[in-house]
Amino acid sequence: MKRLLVVVATLLISSIISLANAPADAARPPRVPKAPSDACGPQLLKSDGTAWTCTFNDEFNGNSLDRTKWVPQTLGFSTGTAQAYACYLDDAGNVSVSGGALNLTVRKLARPVPCTSNPALAPSVYTSGMVSTYHLFSQQYGRFEARVKVAATRYPGLQESFWLWPDDRVGSSTYWPAAGEIDIVETYSAYPDLGIPFLHYTANDNGGPIPGTNTAWSCAVTRGVWNTYALEWTPTQLKISINDKVCLVNTSEDPAFQKPYIAAFTQALGGAGNAYDGRAPLPASMNIDYFHVWR
């Protein structure tokens, strides 16, 4: 019996010594492989199970606009009404990067300034910001996604857009609206609980809005908080989602959607039905947390 106890004790001591001398990793749980990722973050899968490939990414983590990716709008555009219109400036007060976001701001100045973005108009006290990937990046088909926050107000006058426009470096025999436009989302402060997608195509623009075909009026958003907007675009379908809810599916296969498009973000003053009447607080900003594109 004593000999048996000695043998057991010897075995226990040997086991303790072995554990003490074992590599530290031996006591750790097995490592779980990290999920695949690329420049756009965790890798996303298409409906067929294959992976999307990141083709464009801006997280806006610096302190200035990356002008190898973005062009501030300074020509051809103004927004609003005859009584209150905003002209686009390439100015730090209207286009800036800070706090991890691109900030496009509409503001009211103490004195009118020339409307260089639309010289046909008189000087205005309202200026705003818009950027696009004009002649820097365009893509035909893929997934386009942005996380956006707009000013929290229920008063009319503010309009924001995340949209795509045909790349003019590709020849076209048609003009807008037949040439196409993809408004992934437009938000209007007069309708503060809606994010509205709109697809423009055909010579008469489909005769106007047709919910379920070229627009949707049932996609809930909340102003003043972050919302995520996405377009998945294939040769046979455009699918627009807001906060992971599918809002619009278009299967027209129209020629307008068979060419590369640039991307744009616009902070605007509103027009008919959403005209600025002085009550919405200014300055007001559209903040873009990130913009990702995959193929």
PDB file of N, CA and C in Angstrom, residues 174-224:
ATOM      1  N   THR A 174     -27.916  60.385 -75.559  1.00  0.00           N
ATOM      2  CA  THR A 174     -29.142  60.823 -74.902  1.00  0.00           C
ATOM      3  C   THR A 174     -28.827  61.877 -73.849  1.00  0.00           C
ATOM      4  N   TYR A 175     -29.852  62.560 -73.416  1.00  0.00           N
ATOM      5  CA  TYR A 175     -29.722  63.588 -72.392  1.00  0.00           C
ATOM      6  C   TYR A 175     -30.623  63.230 -71.209  1.00  0.00           C
ATOM      7  N   TRP A 176     -30.379  63.926 -70.084  1.00  0.00           N
ATOM      8  CA  TRP A 176     -31.201  63.682 -68.903  1.00  0.00           C
ATOM      9  C   TRP A 176     -32.658  63.999 -69.240  1.00  0.00           C
ATOM     10  N   PRO A 177     -33.629  63.191 -68.809  1.00  0.00           N
ATOM     11  CA  PRO A 177     -33.495  62.072 -67.872  1.00  0.00           C
ATOM     12  C   PRO A 177     -33.187  60.726 -68.513  1.00  0.00           C
ATOM     13  N   ALA A 178     -33.284  60.656 -69.855  1.00  0.00           N
ATOM     14  CA  ALA A 178     -33.061  59.361 -70.496  1.00  0.00           C
ATOM     15  C   ALA A 178     -31.645  58.848 -70.236  1.00  0.00           C
ATOM     16  N   ALA A 179     -30.697  59.774 -70.043  1.00  0.00           N
ATOM     17  CA  ALA A 179     -29.306  59.375 -69.800  1.00  0.00           C
ATOM     18  C   ALA A 179     -29.128  58.722 -68.440  1.00  0.00           C
ATOM     19  N   GLY A 180     -30.035  58.995 -67.492  1.00  0.00           N
ATOM     20  CA  GLY A 180     -30.008  58.312 -66.205  1.00  0.00           C
ATOM     21  C   GLY A 180     -29.488  59.136 -65.050  1.00  0.00           C
ATOM     22  N   GLU A 181     -29.958  58.789 -63.871  1.00  0.00           N
ATOM     23  CA  GLU A 181     -29.497  59.338 -62.589  1.00  0.00           C
ATOM     24  C   GLU A 181     -29.964  58.370 -61.508  1.00  0.00           C
ATOM     25  N   ILE A 182     -29.091  58.074 -60.562  1.00  0.00           N
ATOM     26  CA  ILE A 182     -29.433  57.156 -59.475  1.00  0.00           C
ATOM     27  C   ILE A 182     -29.329  57.918 -58.159  1.00  0.00           C
ATOM     28  N   ASP A 183     -30.448  58.312 -57.611  1.00  0.00           N
ATOM     29  CA  ASP A 183     -30.472  58.945 -56.294  1.00  0.00           C
ATOM     30  C   ASP A 183     -30.659  57.843 -55.255  1.00  0.00           C
ATOM     31  N   ILE A 184     -29.547  57.429 -54.657  1.00  0.00           N
ATOM     32  CA  ILE A 184     -29.638  56.357 -53.659  1.00  0.00           C
ATOM     33  C   ILE A 184     -30.516  56.807 -52.508  1.00  0.00           C
ATOM     34  N   VAL A 185     -30.362  58.065 -52.115  1.00  0.00           N
ATOM     35  CA  VAL A 185     -31.282  58.621 -51.120  1.00  0.00           C
ATOM     36  C   VAL A 185     -31.295  60.136 -51.244  1.00  0.00           C
ATOM     37  N   GLU A 186     -32.476  60.696 -51.045  1.00  0.00           N
ATOM     38  CA  GLU A 186     -32.643  62.129 -50.849  1.00  0.00           C
ATOM     39  C   GLU A 186     -33.424  62.300 -49.560  1.00  0.00           C
ATOM     40  N   THR A 187     -32.984  63.235 -48.742  1.00  0.00           N
ATOM     41  CA  THR A 187     -33.694  63.520 -47.489  1.00  0.00           C
ATOM     42  C   THR A 187     -34.126  64.983 -47.500  1.00  0.00           C
ATOM     43  N   TYR A 188     -35.336  65.208 -46.977  1.00  0.00           N
ATOM     44  CA  TYR A 188     -35.942  66.534 -46.980  1.00  0.00           C
ATOM     45  C   TYR A 188     -36.395  66.847 -45.552  1.00  0.00           C
ATOM     46  N   SER A 189     -36.016  68.024 -45.059  1.00  0.00           N
ATOM     47  CA  SER A 189     -36.376  68.331 -43.673  1.00  0.00           C
ATOM     48  C   SER A 189     -37.881  68.511 -43.493  1.00  0.00           C
ATOM     49  N   ALA A 190     -38.613  68.809 -44.562  1.00  0.00           N
ATOM     50  CA  ALA A 190     -40.073  68.892 -44.459  1.00  0.00           C
ATOM     51  C   ALA A 190     -40.702  67.517 -44.280  1.00  0.00           C
ATOM     52  N   TYR A 191     -39.946  66.463 -44.630  1.00  0.00           N
ATOM     53  CA  TYR A 191     -40.399  65.072 -44.452  1.00  0.00           C
ATOM     54  C   TYR A 191     -39.326  64.354 -43.638  1.00  0.00           C
ATOM     55  N   PRO A 192     -39.211  64.698 -42.363  1.00  0.00           N
ATOM     56  CA  PRO A 192     -38.041  64.300 -41.571  1.00  0.00           C
ATOM     57  C   PRO A 192     -37.949  62.819 -41.232  1.00  0.00           C
ATOM     58  N   ASP A 193     -38.989  62.056 -41.521  1.00  0.00           N
ATOM     59  CA  ASP A 193     -38.980  60.637 -41.168  1.00  0.00           C
ATOM     60  C   ASP A 193     -38.782  59.725 -42.377  1.00  0.00           C
ATOM     61  N   LEU A 194     -38.434  60.312 -43.528  1.00  0.00           N
ATOM     62  CA  LEU A 194     -38.309  59.520 -44.748  1.00  0.00           C
ATOM     63  C   LEU A 194     -36.938  59.683 -45.399  1.00  0.00           C
ATOM     64  N   GLY A 195     -36.426  58.567 -45.950  1.00  0.00           N
ATOM     65  CA  GLY A 195     -35.319  58.588 -46.879  1.00  0.00           C
ATOM     66  C   GLY A 195     -35.888  58.132 -48.209  1.00  0.00           C
ATOM     67  N   ILE A 196     -35.719  58.944 -49.248  1.00  0.00           N
ATOM     68  CA  ILE A 196     -36.420  58.690 -50.510  1.00  0.00           C
ATOM     69  C   ILE A 196     -35.423  58.397 -51.624  1.00  0.00           C
ATOM     70  N   PRO A 197     -35.413  57.163 -52.151  1.00  0.00           N
ATOM     71  CA  PRO A 197     -34.611  56.874 -53.344  1.00  0.00           C
ATOM     72  C   PRO A 197     -35.383  57.298 -54.591  1.00  0.00           C
ATOM     73  N   PHE A 198     -34.651  57.599 -55.667  1.00  0.00           N
ATOM     74  CA  PHE A 198     -35.325  57.952 -56.917  1.00  0.00           C
ATOM     75  C   PHE A 198     -34.405  57.603 -58.083  1.00  0.00           C
ATOM     76  N   LEU A 199     -34.954  56.907 -59.068  1.00  0.00           N
ATOM     77  CA  LEU A 199     -34.230  56.543 -60.285  1.00  0.00           C
ATOM     78  C   LEU A 199     -34.815  57.330 -61.445  1.00  0.00           C
ATOM     79  N   HIS A 200     -33.954  58.052 -62.154  1.00  0.00           N
ATOM     80  CA  HIS A 200     -34.397  58.830 -63.305  1.00  0.00           C
ATOM     81  C   HIS A 200     -33.947  58.133 -64.576  1.00  0.00           C
ATOM     82  N   TYR A 201     -34.891  57.837 -65.459  1.00  0.00           N
ATOM     83  CA  TYR A 201     -34.585  57.214 -66.739  1.00  0.00           C
ATOM     84  C   TYR A 201     -35.824  57.317 -67.632  1.00  0.00           C
ATOM     85  N   THR A 202     -35.652  57.015 -68.904  1.00  0.00           N
ATOM     86  CA  THR A 202     -36.619  57.161 -69.994  1.00  0.00           C
ATOM     87  C   THR A 202     -36.773  58.643 -70.356  1.00  0.00           C
ATOM     88  N   ALA A 203     -37.203  58.895 -71.585  1.00  0.00           N
ATOM     89  CA  ALA A 203     -37.270  60.254 -72.107  1.00  0.00           C
ATOM     90  C   ALA A 203     -38.217  61.148 -71.327  1.00  0.00           C
ATOM     91  N   ASN A 204     -39.299  60.575 -70.765  1.00  0.00           N
ATOM     92  CA  ASN A 204     -40.252  61.384 -69.995  1.00  0.00           C
ATOM     93  C   ASN A 204     -40.147  61.128 -68.497  1.00  0.00           C
ATOM     94  N   ASP A 205     -39.018  60.534 -68.075  1.00  0.00           N
ATOM     95  CA  ASP A 205     -38.783  60.260 -66.648  1.00  0.00           C
ATOM     96  C   ASP A 205     -39.911  59.431 -66.046  1.00  0.00           C
ATOM     97  N   ASN A 206     -40.385  58.472 -66.829  1.00  0.00           N
ATOM     98  CA  ASN A 206     -41.475  57.589 -66.408  1.00  0.00           C
ATOM     99  C   ASN A 206     -42.778  58.337 -66.132  1.00  0.00           C
ATOM    100  N   GLY A 207     -42.848  59.576 -66.561  1.00  0.00           N
ATOM    101  CA  GLY A 207     -44.061  60.343 -66.329  1.00  0.00           C
ATOM    102  C   GLY A 207     -44.189  60.859 -64.911  1.00  0.00           C
ATOM    103  N   GLY A 208     -43.165  60.643 -64.085  1.00  0.00           N
ATOM    104  CA  GLY A 208     -43.203  61.089 -62.695  1.00  0.00           C
ATOM    105  C   GLY A 208     -42.923  59.946 -61.745  1.00  0.00           C
ATOM    106  N   PRO A 209     -43.036  60.192 -60.443  1.00  0.00           N
ATOM    107  CA  PRO A 209     -42.734  59.155 -59.460  1.00  0.00           C
ATOM    108  C   PRO A 209     -43.741  58.016 -59.479  1.00  0.00           C
ATOM    109  N   ILE A 210     -43.221  56.791 -59.471  1.00  0.00           N
ATOM    110  CA  ILE A 210     -44.049  55.591 -59.396  1.00  0.00           C
ATOM    111  C   ILE A 210     -43.500  54.735 -58.254  1.00  0.00           C
ATOM    112  N   PRO A 211     -44.090  54.829 -57.069  1.00  0.00           N
ATOM    113  CA  PRO A 211     -43.577  54.040 -55.944  1.00  0.00           C
ATOM    114  C   PRO A 211     -43.489  52.562 -56.299  1.00  0.00           C
ATOM    115  N   GLY A 212     -42.353  51.963 -55.968  1.00  0.00           N
ATOM    116  CA  GLY A 212     -42.126  50.565 -56.271  1.00  0.00           C
ATOM    117  C   GLY A 212     -41.438  50.344 -57.599  1.00  0.00           C
ATOM    118  N   THR A 213     -41.381  51.394 -58.437  1.00  0.00           N
ATOM    119  CA  THR A 213     -40.708  51.289 -59.734  1.00  0.00           C
ATOM    120  C   THR A 213     -39.483  52.197 -59.801  1.00  0.00           C
ATOM    121  N   ASN A 214     -39.706  53.507 -59.578  1.00  0.00           N
ATOM    122  CA  ASN A 214     -38.571  54.425 -59.633  1.00  0.00           C
ATOM    123  C   ASN A 214     -38.369  55.225 -58.350  1.00  0.00           C
ATOM    124  N   THR A 215     -39.218  54.985 -57.350  1.00  0.00           N
ATOM    125  CA  THR A 215     -39.051  55.654 -56.065  1.00  0.00           C
ATOM    126  C   THR A 215     -39.751  54.845 -54.978  1.00  0.00           C
ATOM    127  N   ALA A 216     -39.604  55.306 -53.742  1.00  0.00           N
ATOM    128  CA  ALA A 216     -40.275  54.675 -52.596  1.00  0.00           C
ATOM    129  C   ALA A 216     -40.511  55.735 -51.545  1.00  0.00           C
ATOM    130  N   TRP A 217     -41.664  55.666 -50.899  1.00  0.00           N
ATOM    131  CA  TRP A 217     -42.024  56.637 -49.877  1.00  0.00           C
ATOM    132  C   TRP A 217     -42.315  55.942 -48.548  1.00  0.00           C
ATOM    133  N   SER A 218     -41.647  54.820 -48.312  1.00  0.00           N
ATOM    134  CA  SER A 218     -41.939  54.047 -47.100  1.00  0.00           C
ATOM    135  C   SER A 218     -40.678  53.677 -46.317  1.00  0.00           C
ATOM    136  N   CYS A 219     -39.564  54.347 -46.591  1.00  0.00           N
ATOM    137  CA  CYS A 219     -38.293  53.975 -45.953  1.00  0.00           C
ATOM    138  C   CYS A 219     -38.005  54.924 -44.803  1.00  0.00           C
ATOM    139  N   ALA A 220     -38.092  54.419 -43.597  1.00  0.00           N
ATOM    140  CA  ALA A 220     -37.968  55.265 -42.417  1.00  0.00           C
ATOM    141  C   ALA A 220     -36.520  55.625 -42.126  1.00  0.00           C
ATOM    142  N   VAL A 221     -36.298  56.889 -41.789  1.00  0.00           N
ATOM    143  CA  VAL A 221     -35.011  57.362 -41.278  1.00  0.00           C
ATOM    144  C   VAL A 221     -35.301  58.331 -40.136  1.00  0.00           C
ATOM    145  N   THR A 222     -34.261  58.674 -39.404  1.00  0.00           N
ATOM    146  CA  THR A 222     -34.378  59.687 -38.356  1.00  0.00           C
ATOM    147  C   THR A 222     -33.292  60.717 -38.575  1.00  0.00           C
ATOM    148  N   ARG A 223     -33.660  61.963 -38.692  1.00  0.00           N
ATOM    149  CA  ARG A 223     -32.666  63.019 -38.849  1.00  0.00           C
ATOM    150  C   ARG A 223     -31.894  63.199 -37.541  1.00  0.00           C
ATOM    151  N   GLY A 224     -30.640  63.584 -37.667  1.00  0.00           N
ATOM    152  CA  GLY A 224     -29.824  63.819 -36.483  1.00  0.00           C
ATOM    153  C   GLY A 224     -29.124  62.585 -35.959  1.00  0.00           C
TER     154      GLY A 224
END
